[in-house]
Amino acid sequence: MHQAGLSLGGHFTPANIPVYTSQTLSVRLTGVHFTRFTQVNGYIDYDQLVTCVEEMFSLREWVPPAIEAWLDLIQDGVTGHEYLIRYNVALMDPAQAFQWLMEARGILEQLRFRDPRTFQLILGMHPEMDDWDSNSYCLNTLLAQTRGFIDRRDPTQQPTVFEHDVTGVLTVCRNSSQHASRFLERFMVLILEFDFPALLF
């Protein structure tokens, strides 16, 4: 709508965004009036959208933290956050969210060699993962099994060594999904959410 040069100026309510029992969502534009898009009107639309979503949640339950973080991005005005808003894991089903995370891992591994500066910048955004391999993490048995895996072809017969930063966490998750957690992709995000909540949100 904004890309088409139009705005609602914040004049809409949750009644314009009904959610049906089939979990489908639609937008009703009856009773609303379009105005010319301006940056101010755009911000008003974003604020009102956040208010509507919060009202919709408050009718049934509290707003989950992941959705709150998503709404915060929208309330910032969207500009510059489009990718994060569109591909937020909070809006994906678990298997899709894990697949996205593994795609992000592949991109990060490419950056390690192609753009070391950006790679280090991304690592610096996750300092809480620098001690992930301490005993307080990997409580899930499938991840622990992956961490302790010993390749029979390895003459040293030592467990696989993983990086001590976020790339190590992602590699453990990738390896686990291919071996110990094979066919359990729909559960991997739930496992990560428990053991490494900061990784996803």
CSV table of C-alpha atoms in Angstrom, one decimal, residues 5-201:
chain,number,residue,atom,x,y,z
A,5,GLY,CA,1.8,5.9,-2.6
A,6,LEU,CA,-1.2,5.4,-0.3
A,7,SER,CA,-1.7,5.5,3.4
A,8,LEU,CA,-4.6,5.0,5.9
A,9,GLY,CA,-3.3,7.6,8.2
A,10,GLY,CA,-3.7,5.2,11.1
A,11,HIS,CA,-7.5,5.1,10.7
A,12,PHE,CA,-8.2,1.4,11.0
A,13,THR,CA,-8.9,-1.0,13.9
A,14,PRO,CA,-8.6,-4.7,14.6
A,15,ALA,CA,-12.1,-5.0,13.0
A,16,ASN,CA,-10.3,-4.4,9.7
A,17,ILE,CA,-8.0,-7.3,10.2
A,18,PRO,CA,-10.2,-10.3,11.1
A,19,VAL,CA,-8.6,-13.7,11.9
A,20,TYR,CA,-10.9,-16.7,11.3
A,21,THR,CA,-10.9,-20.0,13.1
A,22,SER,CA,-9.1,-21.6,10.1
A,23,GLN,CA,-6.2,-19.4,11.1
A,24,THR,CA,-6.6,-17.4,7.9
A,25,LEU,CA,-6.2,-13.6,8.0
A,26,SER,CA,-7.8,-11.1,5.8
A,27,VAL,CA,-8.0,-7.3,5.5
A,28,ARG,CA,-11.3,-5.4,5.2
A,29,LEU,CA,-10.9,-2.0,3.7
A,30,THR,CA,-14.6,-1.0,4.1
A,31,GLY,CA,-15.1,2.1,6.0
A,32,VAL,CA,-11.5,3.3,5.6
A,33,HIS,CA,-10.2,6.2,3.5
A,34,PHE,CA,-6.9,6.3,1.7
A,35,THR,CA,-4.7,9.4,1.9
A,36,ARG,CA,-1.6,10.3,0.1
A,37,PHE,CA,1.5,8.6,1.6
A,38,THR,CA,3.9,10.7,3.5
A,39,GLN,CA,6.6,9.6,5.9
A,40,VAL,CA,4.5,10.9,8.9
A,41,ASN,CA,1.4,9.0,7.7
A,42,GLY,CA,3.5,5.9,7.2
A,43,TYR,CA,4.7,6.0,10.7
A,44,ILE,CA,1.2,6.5,12.0
A,45,ASP,CA,0.1,3.4,10.0
A,46,TYR,CA,2.9,1.3,11.6
A,47,ASP,CA,2.0,2.5,15.1
A,48,GLN,CA,-1.6,1.7,14.6
A,49,LEU,CA,-0.8,-1.8,13.1
A,50,VAL,CA,1.3,-2.6,16.2
A,51,THR,CA,-1.6,-1.4,18.5
A,52,CYS,CA,-4.1,-3.6,16.6
A,53,VAL,CA,-1.9,-6.7,16.8
A,54,GLU,CA,-1.4,-6.1,20.5
A,55,GLU,CA,-5.1,-5.7,21.0
A,56,MET,CA,-5.8,-8.9,19.1
A,57,PHE,CA,-3.4,-10.8,21.3
A,58,SER,CA,-4.7,-9.2,24.6
A,59,LEU,CA,-8.1,-10.7,24.0
A,60,ARG,CA,-6.8,-14.2,24.4
A,61,GLU,CA,-3.3,-14.1,26.0
A,62,TRP,CA,-0.1,-12.1,26.5
A,63,VAL,CA,2.0,-11.1,23.5
A,64,PRO,CA,4.8,-13.7,23.0
A,65,PRO,CA,8.3,-12.1,23.3
A,66,ALA,CA,9.2,-13.1,19.7
A,67,ILE,CA,6.1,-11.3,18.4
A,68,GLU,CA,6.9,-8.2,20.6
A,69,ALA,CA,10.4,-8.0,19.1
A,70,TRP,CA,8.8,-8.3,15.6
A,71,LEU,CA,6.3,-5.5,16.5
A,72,ASP,CA,9.2,-3.3,17.7
A,73,LEU,CA,10.8,-3.5,14.3
A,74,ILE,CA,7.6,-2.4,12.6
A,75,GLN,CA,7.1,0.4,15.1
A,76,ASP,CA,10.6,1.7,14.2
A,77,GLY,CA,9.2,2.5,10.8
A,78,VAL,CA,10.1,-0.6,8.8
A,79,THR,CA,12.6,1.2,6.6
A,80,GLY,CA,15.8,-0.9,6.8
A,81,HIS,CA,14.1,-3.7,8.6
A,82,GLU,CA,12.1,-5.1,5.7
A,83,TYR,CA,14.1,-8.4,5.5
A,84,LEU,CA,13.9,-9.0,9.2
A,85,ILE,CA,10.2,-8.3,9.3
A,86,ARG,CA,9.4,-10.5,6.3
A,87,TYR,CA,11.5,-13.5,7.3
A,88,ASN,CA,11.1,-13.3,11.1
A,89,VAL,CA,11.3,-16.8,12.5
A,90,ALA,CA,8.4,-16.0,14.9
A,91,LEU,CA,6.1,-16.0,11.9
A,92,MET,CA,7.4,-19.3,10.4
A,93,ASP,CA,6.4,-22.8,11.1
A,94,PRO,CA,9.2,-24.7,13.0
A,95,ALA,CA,10.6,-26.6,10.1
A,96,GLN,CA,10.7,-23.5,7.9
A,97,ALA,CA,12.4,-21.5,10.6
A,98,PHE,CA,15.1,-24.1,11.0
A,99,GLN,CA,15.6,-24.3,7.3
A,100,TRP,CA,16.0,-20.5,7.2
A,101,LEU,CA,18.5,-20.7,10.1
A,102,MET,CA,20.6,-23.3,8.2
A,103,GLU,CA,20.5,-21.1,5.0
A,104,ALA,CA,21.8,-18.2,7.2
A,105,ARG,CA,24.6,-20.5,8.4
A,106,GLY,CA,25.6,-21.2,4.8
A,107,ILE,CA,25.7,-17.5,4.0
A,108,LEU,CA,27.8,-16.9,7.2
A,109,GLU,CA,30.3,-19.5,6.2
A,110,GLN,CA,30.7,-17.8,2.8
A,111,LEU,CA,31.3,-14.5,4.5
A,112,ARG,CA,34.1,-16.0,6.6
A,113,PHE,CA,36.3,-16.0,3.4
A,114,ARG,CA,34.7,-13.5,1.1
A,115,ASP,CA,34.1,-10.7,3.6
A,116,PRO,CA,36.0,-11.3,6.9
A,117,ARG,CA,35.1,-7.8,8.2
A,118,THR,CA,31.4,-8.4,7.9
A,119,PHE,CA,31.9,-11.9,9.3
A,120,GLN,CA,33.5,-10.5,12.4
A,121,LEU,CA,30.8,-7.9,12.7
A,122,ILE,CA,28.1,-10.6,12.7
A,123,LEU,CA,30.1,-12.6,15.3
A,124,GLY,CA,30.3,-9.5,17.5
A,125,MET,CA,26.5,-9.2,17.4
A,126,HIS,CA,26.2,-12.5,19.3
A,127,PRO,CA,28.7,-12.3,22.2
A,128,GLU,CA,26.4,-14.3,24.4
A,129,MET,CA,27.4,-17.3,22.2
A,130,ASP,CA,31.1,-17.1,22.9
A,131,ASP,CA,30.8,-19.6,25.8
A,132,TRP,CA,28.1,-21.8,24.3
A,133,ASP,CA,30.2,-24.9,24.6
A,134,SER,CA,30.4,-24.6,28.4
A,135,ASN,CA,28.6,-27.3,30.4
A,136,SER,CA,25.6,-25.0,30.9
A,137,TYR,CA,24.6,-25.4,27.2
A,138,CYS,CA,23.5,-28.2,24.9
A,139,LEU,CA,21.2,-29.7,27.6
A,140,ASN,CA,19.2,-31.5,24.9
A,141,THR,CA,20.4,-35.1,24.5
A,142,LEU,CA,20.4,-34.9,20.7
A,143,LEU,CA,22.7,-31.9,20.7
A,144,ALA,CA,24.9,-33.4,23.4
A,145,GLN,CA,25.2,-36.6,21.4
A,146,THR,CA,26.2,-34.5,18.4
A,147,ARG,CA,28.8,-32.6,20.4
A,148,GLY,CA,30.3,-35.8,21.7
A,149,PHE,CA,30.4,-37.5,18.3
A,150,ILE,CA,33.6,-39.3,17.5
A,151,ASP,CA,34.3,-40.1,13.8
A,152,ARG,CA,35.6,-43.7,13.6
A,153,ARG,CA,37.9,-42.6,10.7
A,154,ASP,CA,39.6,-40.1,12.9
A,155,PRO,CA,42.9,-41.6,14.2
A,156,THR,CA,42.9,-39.4,17.3
A,157,GLN,CA,39.4,-40.7,18.3
A,158,GLN,CA,38.6,-37.3,19.8
A,159,PRO,CA,35.1,-35.7,19.8
A,160,THR,CA,34.5,-33.2,16.9
A,161,VAL,CA,35.8,-29.8,17.8
A,162,PHE,CA,33.4,-26.9,17.1
A,163,GLU,CA,34.1,-23.2,16.9
A,164,HIS,CA,33.6,-21.4,20.2
A,165,ASP,CA,31.3,-18.7,18.7
A,166,VAL,CA,27.9,-18.7,17.0
A,167,THR,CA,29.2,-20.5,14.0
A,168,GLY,CA,29.9,-23.5,16.3
A,169,VAL,CA,26.3,-23.5,17.5
A,170,LEU,CA,25.0,-23.4,14.0
A,171,THR,CA,27.3,-26.3,12.9
A,172,VAL,CA,26.2,-28.4,15.9
A,173,CYS,CA,22.6,-27.8,14.9
A,174,ARG,CA,23.3,-28.6,11.2
A,175,ASN,CA,25.2,-31.8,12.2
A,176,SER,CA,22.5,-32.9,14.6
A,177,SER,CA,19.7,-32.4,12.0
A,178,GLN,CA,21.6,-34.7,9.6
A,179,HIS,CA,22.4,-37.4,12.1
A,180,ALA,CA,21.2,-37.6,15.8
A,181,SER,CA,18.1,-35.5,15.0
A,182,ARG,CA,17.5,-36.7,11.5
A,183,PHE,CA,13.8,-36.3,10.4
A,184,LEU,CA,13.2,-34.1,13.4
A,185,GLU,CA,13.6,-30.7,11.8
A,186,ARG,CA,10.2,-29.6,13.0
A,187,PHE,CA,11.5,-30.0,16.6
A,188,MET,CA,15.0,-28.4,16.1
A,189,VAL,CA,13.8,-24.8,16.5
A,190,LEU,CA,12.1,-25.8,19.8
A,191,ILE,CA,15.3,-27.4,21.0
A,192,LEU,CA,17.3,-24.3,20.0
A,193,GLU,CA,14.7,-22.0,21.7
A,194,PHE,CA,15.3,-23.9,24.9
A,195,ASP,CA,19.1,-24.3,24.8
A,196,PHE,CA,20.0,-21.1,22.8
A,197,PRO,CA,17.1,-18.6,23.0
A,198,ALA,CA,19.3,-15.6,22.1
A,199,LEU,CA,20.2,-17.3,18.8
A,200,LEU,CA,16.6,-17.0,17.4
A,201,PHE,CA,15.2,-13.9,19.0
